[in-house]
Amino acid sequence: MTNDTAVYEAVRVDPINGDKEWSGRLGTPSAIARDGFTIDPASLAYCCHEWLNENGYVDLERVRLSPRLFAL
């Protein structure tokens, strides 16, 4: 397993004051855009593609069961 997949924090932007609010998810750019979130570009990280669920988000249970240490 290699850390070969770029993931970002998915954030919601408050339409009134422009503040970013974390959604509690890390995912691929396509998953984040599909679900109407905004990418926080400063949060770029790389993870194993095996850790992504079918929706394109990091599945913490898969991370926990991984033979590697958490290396996101």
PDB file of N, CA, C and O in Angstrom:
ATOM      1  N   MET A   1       0.838  -1.187   0.000  1.00  0.00           N
ATOM      2  CA  MET A   1       0.000   0.000   0.000  1.00  0.00           C
ATOM      3  C   MET A   1       0.879   1.246   0.000  1.00  0.00           C
ATOM      4  O   MET A   1       1.829   1.321   0.765  1.00  0.00           O
ATOM      5  N   THR A   2       0.512   2.162  -0.835  1.00  0.00           N
ATOM      6  CA  THR A   2       1.227   3.435  -0.857  1.00  0.00           C
ATOM      7  C   THR A   2       0.234   4.575  -0.680  1.00  0.00           C
ATOM      8  O   THR A   2      -0.943   4.448  -1.012  1.00  0.00           O
ATOM      9  N   ASN A   3       0.714   5.674  -0.166  1.00  0.00           N
ATOM     10  CA  ASN A   3      -0.129   6.859  -0.019  1.00  0.00           C
ATOM     11  C   ASN A   3      -0.167   7.559  -1.372  1.00  0.00           C
ATOM     12  O   ASN A   3       0.608   8.454  -1.655  1.00  0.00           O
ATOM     13  N   ASP A   4      -1.102   7.116  -2.217  1.00  0.00           N
ATOM     14  CA  ASP A   4      -1.123   7.546  -3.598  1.00  0.00           C
ATOM     15  C   ASP A   4      -2.352   8.356  -3.999  1.00  0.00           C
ATOM     16  O   ASP A   4      -2.486   8.737  -5.155  1.00  0.00           O
ATOM     17  N   THR A   5      -3.238   8.626  -3.058  1.00  0.00           N
ATOM     18  CA  THR A   5      -4.473   9.319  -3.390  1.00  0.00           C
ATOM     19  C   THR A   5      -4.561  10.640  -2.632  1.00  0.00           C
ATOM     20  O   THR A   5      -4.483  10.660  -1.407  1.00  0.00           O
ATOM     21  N   ALA A   6      -4.746  11.713  -3.387  1.00  0.00           N
ATOM     22  CA  ALA A   6      -4.877  13.034  -2.770  1.00  0.00           C
ATOM     23  C   ALA A   6      -6.275  13.181  -2.170  1.00  0.00           C
ATOM     24  O   ALA A   6      -7.274  12.883  -2.828  1.00  0.00           O
ATOM     25  N   VAL A   7      -6.330  13.594  -0.922  1.00  0.00           N
ATOM     26  CA  VAL A   7      -7.601  13.864  -0.250  1.00  0.00           C
ATOM     27  C   VAL A   7      -7.535  15.237   0.414  1.00  0.00           C
ATOM     28  O   VAL A   7      -6.451  15.732   0.726  1.00  0.00           O
ATOM     29  N   TYR A   8      -8.689  15.814   0.619  1.00  0.00           N
ATOM     30  CA  TYR A   8      -8.805  17.144   1.210  1.00  0.00           C
ATOM     31  C   TYR A   8      -9.913  17.139   2.249  1.00  0.00           C
ATOM     32  O   TYR A   8     -10.794  16.273   2.223  1.00  0.00           O
ATOM     33  N   GLU A   9      -9.903  18.137   3.113  1.00  0.00           N
ATOM     34  CA  GLU A   9     -11.024  18.341   4.024  1.00  0.00           C
ATOM     35  C   GLU A   9     -12.172  18.945   3.232  1.00  0.00           C
ATOM     36  O   GLU A   9     -11.974  19.856   2.428  1.00  0.00           O
ATOM     37  N   ALA A  10     -13.350  18.417   3.470  1.00  0.00           N
ATOM     38  CA  ALA A  10     -14.552  18.977   2.865  1.00  0.00           C
ATOM     39  C   ALA A  10     -15.122  20.010   3.836  1.00  0.00           C
ATOM     40  O   ALA A  10     -15.329  19.712   5.007  1.00  0.00           O
ATOM     41  N   VAL A  11     -15.325  21.222   3.358  1.00  0.00           N
ATOM     42  CA  VAL A  11     -15.831  22.288   4.219  1.00  0.00           C
ATOM     43  C   VAL A  11     -17.090  22.899   3.633  1.00  0.00           C
ATOM     44  O   VAL A  11     -17.334  22.846   2.426  1.00  0.00           O
ATOM     45  N   ARG A  12     -17.887  23.450   4.522  1.00  0.00           N
ATOM     46  CA  ARG A  12     -19.042  24.260   4.134  1.00  0.00           C
ATOM     47  C   ARG A  12     -18.641  25.709   4.330  1.00  0.00           C
ATOM     48  O   ARG A  12     -17.984  26.050   5.308  1.00  0.00           O
ATOM     49  N   VAL A  13     -19.056  26.549   3.415  1.00  0.00           N
ATOM     50  CA  VAL A  13     -18.767  27.971   3.551  1.00  0.00           C
ATOM     51  C   VAL A  13     -20.051  28.681   3.957  1.00  0.00           C
ATOM     52  O   VAL A  13     -21.083  28.542   3.299  1.00  0.00           O
ATOM     53  N   ASP A  14     -19.990  29.426   5.061  1.00  0.00           N
ATOM     54  CA  ASP A  14     -21.140  30.191   5.541  1.00  0.00           C
ATOM     55  C   ASP A  14     -21.427  31.299   4.533  1.00  0.00           C
ATOM     56  O   ASP A  14     -20.562  32.133   4.264  1.00  0.00           O
ATOM     57  N   PRO A  15     -22.637  31.335   3.966  1.00  0.00           N
ATOM     58  CA  PRO A  15     -22.940  32.338   2.940  1.00  0.00           C
ATOM     59  C   PRO A  15     -23.004  33.771   3.475  1.00  0.00           C
ATOM     60  O   PRO A  15     -22.861  34.718   2.710  1.00  0.00           O
ATOM     61  N   ILE A  16     -23.167  33.921   4.772  1.00  0.00           N
ATOM     62  CA  ILE A  16     -23.290  35.266   5.342  1.00  0.00           C
ATOM     63  C   ILE A  16     -21.924  35.877   5.629  1.00  0.00           C
ATOM     64  O   ILE A  16     -21.637  37.001   5.216  1.00  0.00           O
ATOM     65  N   ASN A  17     -21.068  35.134   6.329  1.00  0.00           N
ATOM     66  CA  ASN A  17     -19.787  35.723   6.714  1.00  0.00           C
ATOM     67  C   ASN A  17     -18.578  35.080   6.028  1.00  0.00           C
ATOM     68  O   ASN A  17     -17.457  35.525   6.230  1.00  0.00           O
ATOM     69  N   GLY A  18     -18.783  34.040   5.229  1.00  0.00           N
ATOM     70  CA  GLY A  18     -17.691  33.413   4.492  1.00  0.00           C
ATOM     71  C   GLY A  18     -16.799  32.498   5.302  1.00  0.00           C
ATOM     72  O   GLY A  18     -15.792  32.007   4.793  1.00  0.00           O
ATOM     73  N   ASP A  19     -17.145  32.256   6.568  1.00  0.00           N
ATOM     74  CA  ASP A  19     -16.345  31.365   7.405  1.00  0.00           C
ATOM     75  C   ASP A  19     -16.449  29.925   6.912  1.00  0.00           C
ATOM     76  O   ASP A  19     -17.490  29.488   6.434  1.00  0.00           O
ATOM     77  N   LYS A  20     -15.338  29.182   7.051  1.00  0.00           N
ATOM     78  CA  LYS A  20     -15.323  27.770   6.689  1.00  0.00           C
ATOM     79  C   LYS A  20     -15.673  26.932   7.911  1.00  0.00           C
ATOM     80  O   LYS A  20     -15.177  27.173   8.995  1.00  0.00           O
ATOM     81  N   GLU A  21     -16.517  25.936   7.689  1.00  0.00           N
ATOM     82  CA  GLU A  21     -16.904  25.011   8.755  1.00  0.00           C
ATOM     83  C   GLU A  21     -16.601  23.598   8.270  1.00  0.00           C
ATOM     84  O   GLU A  21     -17.103  23.176   7.217  1.00  0.00           O
ATOM     85  N   TRP A  22     -15.763  22.868   9.011  1.00  0.00           N
ATOM     86  CA  TRP A  22     -15.387  21.532   8.598  1.00  0.00           C
ATOM     87  C   TRP A  22     -16.589  20.604   8.640  1.00  0.00           C
ATOM     88  O   TRP A  22     -17.364  20.596   9.603  1.00  0.00           O
ATOM     89  N   SER A  23     -16.749  19.785   7.612  1.00  0.00           N
ATOM     90  CA  SER A  23     -17.877  18.854   7.523  1.00  0.00           C
ATOM     91  C   SER A  23     -17.619  17.555   8.272  1.00  0.00           C
ATOM     92  O   SER A  23     -18.535  16.750   8.441  1.00  0.00           O
ATOM     93  N   GLY A  24     -16.368  17.323   8.678  1.00  0.00           N
ATOM     94  CA  GLY A  24     -16.031  16.072   9.350  1.00  0.00           C
ATOM     95  C   GLY A  24     -15.605  14.989   8.388  1.00  0.00           C
ATOM     96  O   GLY A  24     -15.513  13.825   8.754  1.00  0.00           O
ATOM     97  N   ARG A  25     -15.338  15.365   7.132  1.00  0.00           N
ATOM     98  CA  ARG A  25     -14.973  14.385   6.118  1.00  0.00           C
ATOM     99  C   ARG A  25     -13.681  14.758   5.410  1.00  0.00           C
ATOM    100  O   ARG A  25     -13.403  15.927   5.189  1.00  0.00           O
ATOM    101  N   LEU A  26     -12.933  13.736   5.034  1.00  0.00           N
ATOM    102  CA  LEU A  26     -11.784  13.860   4.137  1.00  0.00           C
ATOM    103  C   LEU A  26     -12.143  13.063   2.899  1.00  0.00           C
ATOM    104  O   LEU A  26     -12.591  11.914   3.004  1.00  0.00           O
ATOM    105  N   GLY A  27     -11.951  13.656   1.730  1.00  0.00           N
ATOM    106  CA  GLY A  27     -12.312  12.937   0.522  1.00  0.00           C
ATOM    107  C   GLY A  27     -11.588  13.425  -0.707  1.00  0.00           C
ATOM    108  O   GLY A  27     -10.807  14.381  -0.662  1.00  0.00           O
ATOM    109  N   THR A  28     -11.877  12.768  -1.809  1.00  0.00           N
ATOM    110  CA  THR A  28     -11.292  13.142  -3.088  1.00  0.00           C
ATOM    111  C   THR A  28     -11.969  14.414  -3.596  1.00  0.00           C
ATOM    112  O   THR A  28     -13.111  14.702  -3.229  1.00  0.00           O
ATOM    113  N   PRO A  29     -11.290  15.168  -4.440  1.00  0.00           N
ATOM    114  CA  PRO A  29     -11.904  16.389  -4.977  1.00  0.00           C
ATOM    115  C   PRO A  29     -13.235  16.127  -5.681  1.00  0.00           C
ATOM    116  O   PRO A  29     -14.180  16.900  -5.525  1.00  0.00           O
ATOM    117  N   SER A  30     -13.335  15.036  -6.428  1.00  0.00           N
ATOM    118  CA  SER A  30     -14.584  14.761  -7.136  1.00  0.00           C
ATOM    119  C   SER A  30     -15.726  14.449  -6.169  1.00  0.00           C
ATOM    120  O   SER A  30     -16.870  14.872  -6.394  1.00  0.00           O
ATOM    121  N   ALA A  31     -15.458  13.721  -5.087  1.00  0.00           N
ATOM    122  CA  ALA A  31     -16.500  13.412  -4.099  1.00  0.00           C
ATOM    123  C   ALA A  31     -16.966  14.683  -3.391  1.00  0.00           C
ATOM    124  O   ALA A  31     -18.166  14.883  -3.183  1.00  0.00           O
ATOM    125  N   ILE A  32     -16.023  15.525  -3.043  1.00  0.00           N
ATOM    126  CA  ILE A  32     -16.354  16.762  -2.338  1.00  0.00           C
ATOM    127  C   ILE A  32     -17.209  17.661  -3.215  1.00  0.00           C
ATOM    128  O   ILE A  32     -18.243  18.184  -2.777  1.00  0.00           O
ATOM    129  N   ALA A  33     -16.817  17.824  -4.471  1.00  0.00           N
ATOM    130  CA  ALA A  33     -17.581  18.670  -5.398  1.00  0.00           C
ATOM    131  C   ALA A  33     -18.967  18.079  -5.655  1.00  0.00           C
ATOM    132  O   ALA A  33     -19.969  18.802  -5.680  1.00  0.00           O
ATOM    133  N   ARG A  34     -19.040  16.769  -5.837  1.00  0.00           N
ATOM    134  CA  ARG A  34     -20.319  16.102  -6.104  1.00  0.00           C
ATOM    135  C   ARG A  34     -21.324  16.342  -4.978  1.00  0.00           C
ATOM    136  O   ARG A  34     -22.509  16.542  -5.215  1.00  0.00           O
ATOM    137  N   ASP A  35     -20.831  16.371  -3.733  1.00  0.00           N
ATOM    138  CA  ASP A  35     -21.716  16.505  -2.586  1.00  0.00           C
ATOM    139  C   ASP A  35     -21.944  17.950  -2.166  1.00  0.00           C
ATOM    140  O   ASP A  35     -22.563  18.198  -1.130  1.00  0.00           O
ATOM    141  N   GLY A  36     -21.455  18.901  -2.957  1.00  0.00           N
ATOM    142  CA  GLY A  36     -21.740  20.301  -2.701  1.00  0.00           C
ATOM    143  C   GLY A  36     -20.873  20.974  -1.652  1.00  0.00           C
ATOM    144  O   GLY A  36     -21.191  22.064  -1.202  1.00  0.00           O
ATOM    145  N   PHE A  37     -19.781  20.326  -1.272  1.00  0.00           N
ATOM    146  CA  PHE A  37     -18.853  20.929  -0.321  1.00  0.00           C
ATOM    147  C   PHE A  37     -17.787  21.711  -1.075  1.00  0.00           C
ATOM    148  O   PHE A  37     -17.702  21.654  -2.306  1.00  0.00           O
ATOM    149  N   THR A  38     -16.951  22.397  -0.330  1.00  0.00           N
ATOM    150  CA  THR A  38     -15.818  23.123  -0.883  1.00  0.00           C
ATOM    151  C   THR A  38     -14.540  22.468  -0.382  1.00  0.00           C
ATOM    152  O   THR A  38     -14.486  22.000   0.754  1.00  0.00           O
ATOM    153  N   ILE A  39     -13.524  22.448  -1.228  1.00  0.00           N
ATOM    154  CA  ILE A  39     -12.222  21.887  -0.851  1.00  0.00           C
ATOM    155  C   ILE A  39     -11.432  22.941  -0.098  1.00  0.00           C
ATOM    156  O   ILE A  39     -11.367  24.093  -0.509  1.00  0.00           O
ATOM    157  N   ASP A  40     -10.820  22.528   1.016  1.00  0.00           N
ATOM    158  CA  ASP A  40      -9.879  23.390   1.712  1.00  0.00           C
ATOM    159  C   ASP A  40      -8.500  23.057   1.151  1.00  0.00           C
ATOM    160  O   ASP A  40      -7.916  22.032   1.490  1.00  0.00           O
ATOM    161  N   PRO A  41      -7.960  23.913   0.257  1.00  0.00           N
ATOM    162  CA  PRO A  41      -6.703  23.576  -0.408  1.00  0.00           C
ATOM    163  C   PRO A  41      -5.520  23.403   0.538  1.00  0.00           C
ATOM    164  O   PRO A  41      -4.578  22.672   0.224  1.00  0.00           O
ATOM    165  N   ALA A  42      -5.560  24.025   1.693  1.00  0.00           N
ATOM    166  CA  ALA A  42      -4.458  23.906   2.649  1.00  0.00           C
ATOM    167  C   ALA A  42      -4.448  22.541   3.343  1.00  0.00           C
ATOM    168  O   ALA A  42      -3.484  22.209   4.028  1.00  0.00           O
ATOM    169  N   SER A  43      -5.485  21.759   3.171  1.00  0.00           N
ATOM    170  CA  SER A  43      -5.595  20.489   3.883  1.00  0.00           C
ATOM    171  C   SER A  43      -5.114  19.294   3.075  1.00  0.00           C
ATOM    172  O   SER A  43      -5.323  18.151   3.484  1.00  0.00           O
ATOM    173  N   LEU A  44      -4.465  19.503   1.949  1.00  0.00           N
ATOM    174  CA  LEU A  44      -4.018  18.407   1.096  1.00  0.00           C
ATOM    175  C   LEU A  44      -3.254  17.361   1.902  1.00  0.00           C
ATOM    176  O   LEU A  44      -2.348  17.671   2.668  1.00  0.00           O
ATOM    177  N   ALA A  45      -3.675  16.112   1.731  1.00  0.00           N
ATOM    178  CA  ALA A  45      -2.999  14.965   2.343  1.00  0.00           C
ATOM    179  C   ALA A  45      -3.071  13.822   1.341  1.00  0.00           C
ATOM    180  O   ALA A  45      -3.836  13.877   0.373  1.00  0.00           O
ATOM    181  N   TYR A  46      -2.270  12.808   1.567  1.00  0.00           N
ATOM    182  CA  TYR A  46      -2.281  11.629   0.706  1.00  0.00           C
ATOM    183  C   TYR A  46      -2.570  10.403   1.551  1.00  0.00           C
ATOM    184  O   TYR A  46      -2.082  10.293   2.669  1.00  0.00           O
ATOM    185  N   CYS A  47      -3.384   9.508   1.008  1.00  0.00           N
ATOM    186  CA  CYS A  47      -3.689   8.275   1.730  1.00  0.00           C
ATOM    187  C   CYS A  47      -3.736   7.116   0.739  1.00  0.00           C
ATOM    188  O   CYS A  47      -3.735   7.308  -0.475  1.00  0.00           O
ATOM    189  N   CYS A  48      -3.802   5.926   1.266  1.00  0.00           N
ATOM    190  CA  CYS A  48      -3.929   4.725   0.438  1.00  0.00           C
ATOM    191  C   CYS A  48      -5.312   4.693  -0.191  1.00  0.00           C
ATOM    192  O   CYS A  48      -6.311   4.972   0.480  1.00  0.00           O
ATOM    193  N   HIS A  49      -5.383   4.335  -1.460  1.00  0.00           N
ATOM    194  CA  HIS A  49      -6.695   4.281  -2.110  1.00  0.00           C
ATOM    195  C   HIS A  49      -7.592   3.212  -1.482  1.00  0.00           C
ATOM    196  O   HIS A  49      -8.803   3.309  -1.553  1.00  0.00           O
ATOM    197  N   GLU A  50      -6.982   2.241  -0.817  1.00  0.00           N
ATOM    198  CA  GLU A  50      -7.777   1.206  -0.138  1.00  0.00           C
ATOM    199  C   GLU A  50      -8.567   1.769   1.035  1.00  0.00           C
ATOM    200  O   GLU A  50      -9.501   1.131   1.521  1.00  0.00           O
ATOM    201  N   TRP A  51      -8.198   2.936   1.504  1.00  0.00           N
ATOM    202  CA  TRP A  51      -8.901   3.539   2.635  1.00  0.00           C
ATOM    203  C   TRP A  51     -10.147   4.305   2.218  1.00  0.00           C
ATOM    204  O   TRP A  51     -10.921   4.739   3.066  1.00  0.00           O
ATOM    205  N   LEU A  52     -10.369   4.481   0.925  1.00  0.00           N
ATOM    206  CA  LEU A  52     -11.539   5.224   0.465  1.00  0.00           C
ATOM    207  C   LEU A  52     -12.756   4.311   0.380  1.00  0.00           C
ATOM    208  O   LEU A  52     -12.662   3.161  -0.059  1.00  0.00           O
ATOM    209  N   ASN A  53     -13.903   4.856   0.770  1.00  0.00           N
ATOM    210  CA  ASN A  53     -15.134   4.082   0.628  1.00  0.00           C
ATOM    211  C   ASN A  53     -15.684   4.278  -0.784  1.00  0.00           C
ATOM    212  O   ASN A  53     -15.092   4.990  -1.606  1.00  0.00           O
ATOM    213  N   GLU A  54     -16.812   3.668  -1.067  1.00  0.00           N
ATOM    214  CA  GLU A  54     -17.397   3.719  -2.407  1.00  0.00           C
ATOM    215  C   GLU A  54     -17.838   5.132  -2.816  1.00  0.00           C
ATOM    216  O   GLU A  54     -18.042   5.411  -3.988  1.00  0.00           O
ATOM    217  N   ASN A  55     -17.940   6.036  -1.848  1.00  0.00           N
ATOM    218  CA  ASN A  55     -18.339   7.414  -2.141  1.00  0.00           C
ATOM    219  C   ASN A  55     -17.158   8.359  -2.320  1.00  0.00           C
ATOM    220  O   ASN A  55     -17.342   9.539  -2.590  1.00  0.00           O
ATOM    221  N   GLY A  56     -15.942   7.858  -2.119  1.00  0.00           N
ATOM    222  CA  GLY A  56     -14.761   8.685  -2.312  1.00  0.00           C
ATOM    223  C   GLY A  56     -14.261   9.398  -1.075  1.00  0.00           C
ATOM    224  O   GLY A  56     -13.434  10.299  -1.161  1.00  0.00           O
ATOM    225  N   TYR A  57     -14.744   8.986   0.094  1.00  0.00           N
ATOM    226  CA  TYR A  57     -14.306   9.590   1.356  1.00  0.00           C
ATOM    227  C   TYR A  57     -13.464   8.589   2.151  1.00  0.00           C
ATOM    228  O   TYR A  57     -13.646   7.373   2.022  1.00  0.00           O
ATOM    229  N   VAL A  58     -12.557   9.097   2.980  1.00  0.00           N
ATOM    230  CA  VAL A  58     -11.729   8.241   3.817  1.00  0.00           C
ATOM    231  C   VAL A  58     -12.635   7.559   4.850  1.00  0.00           C
ATOM    232  O   VAL A  58     -13.412   8.205   5.544  1.00  0.00           O
ATOM    233  N   ASP A  59     -12.541   6.249   4.898  1.00  0.00           N
ATOM    234  CA  ASP A  59     -13.318   5.442   5.839  1.00  0.00           C
ATOM    235  C   ASP A  59     -12.410   5.126   7.028  1.00  0.00           C
ATOM    236  O   ASP A  59     -11.449   4.354   6.902  1.00  0.00           O
ATOM    237  N   LEU A  60     -12.687   5.733   8.158  1.00  0.00           N
ATOM    238  CA  LEU A  60     -11.817   5.566   9.327  1.00  0.00           C
ATOM    239  C   LEU A  60     -11.749   4.128   9.820  1.00  0.00           C
ATOM    240  O   LEU A  60     -10.746   3.717  10.402  1.00  0.00           O
ATOM    241  N   GLU A  61     -12.783   3.337   9.585  1.00  0.00           N
ATOM    242  CA  GLU A  61     -12.741   1.928   9.971  1.00  0.00           C
ATOM    243  C   GLU A  61     -11.714   1.184   9.114  1.00  0.00           C
ATOM    244  O   GLU A  61     -10.969   0.348   9.612  1.00  0.00           O
ATOM    245  N   ARG A  62     -11.657   1.509   7.823  1.00  0.00           N
ATOM    246  CA  ARG A  62     -10.648   0.893   6.961  1.00  0.00           C
ATOM    247  C   ARG A  62      -9.245   1.323   7.375  1.00  0.00           C
ATOM    248  O   ARG A  62      -8.306   0.530   7.325  1.00  0.00           O
ATOM    249  N   VAL A  63      -9.105   2.559   7.783  1.00  0.00           N
ATOM    250  CA  VAL A  63      -7.812   3.046   8.259  1.00  0.00           C
ATOM    251  C   VAL A  63      -7.408   2.271   9.513  1.00  0.00           C
ATOM    252  O   VAL A  63      -6.284   1.814   9.640  1.00  0.00           O
ATOM    253  N   ARG A  64      -8.351   2.113  10.421  1.00  0.00           N
ATOM    254  CA  ARG A  64      -8.074   1.422  11.684  1.00  0.00           C
ATOM    255  C   ARG A  64      -7.658  -0.024  11.456  1.00  0.00           C
ATOM    256  O   ARG A  64      -6.789  -0.548  12.143  1.00  0.00           O
ATOM    257  N   LEU A  65      -8.273  -0.679  10.477  1.00  0.00           N
ATOM    258  CA  LEU A  65      -7.982  -2.088  10.207  1.00  0.00           C
ATOM    259  C   LEU A  65      -6.753  -2.285   9.321  1.00  0.00           C
ATOM    260  O   LEU A  65      -6.333  -3.417   9.084  1.00  0.00           O
ATOM    261  N   SER A  66      -6.190  -1.205   8.860  1.00  0.00           N
ATOM    262  CA  SER A  66      -5.047  -1.272   7.961  1.00  0.00           C
ATOM    263  C   SER A  66      -3.830  -1.840   8.672  1.00  0.00           C
ATOM    264  O   SER A  66      -3.605  -1.558   9.859  1.00  0.00           O
ATOM    265  N   PRO A  67      -3.010  -2.605   7.944  1.00  0.00           N
ATOM    266  CA  PRO A  67      -1.782  -3.122   8.557  1.00  0.00           C
ATOM    267  C   PRO A  67      -0.734  -2.024   8.780  1.00  0.00           C
ATOM    268  O   PRO A  67       0.230  -2.235   9.476  1.00  0.00           O
ATOM    269  N   ARG A  68      -0.948  -0.870   8.207  1.00  0.00           N
ATOM    270  CA  ARG A  68      -0.025   0.259   8.389  1.00  0.00           C
ATOM    271  C   ARG A  68      -0.498   1.114   9.548  1.00  0.00           C
ATOM    272  O   ARG A  68      -1.669   1.121   9.886  1.00  0.00           O
ATOM    273  N   LEU A  69       0.408   1.863  10.074  1.00  0.00           N
ATOM    274  CA  LEU A  69       0.015   2.878  11.042  1.00  0.00           C
ATOM    275  C   LEU A  69      -0.699   3.986  10.307  1.00  0.00           C
ATOM    276  O   LEU A  69      -0.498   4.183   9.121  1.00  0.00           O
ATOM    277  N   PHE A  70      -1.516   4.725  10.992  1.00  0.00           N
ATOM    278  CA  PHE A  70      -2.224   5.847  10.382  1.00  0.00           C
ATOM    279  C   PHE A  70      -1.203   6.825   9.849  1.00  0.00           C
ATOM    280  O   PHE A  70      -0.403   7.366  10.581  1.00  0.00           O
ATOM    281  N   ALA A  71      -1.191   7.033   8.569  1.00  0.00           N
ATOM    282  CA  ALA A  71      -0.175   7.880   7.943  1.00  0.00           C
ATOM    283  C   ALA A  71      -0.806   8.825   6.947  1.00  0.00           C
ATOM    284  O   ALA A  71      -0.287   9.054   5.882  1.00  0.00           O
ATOM    285  N   LEU A  72      -1.923   9.337   7.280  1.00  0.00           N
ATOM    286  CA  LEU A  72      -2.645  10.221   6.371  1.00  0.00           C
ATOM    287  C   LEU A  72      -1.920  11.528   6.249  1.00  0.00           C
ATOM    288  O   LEU A  72      -1.419  12.068   7.177  1.00  0.00           O
TER     289      LEU A  72
END
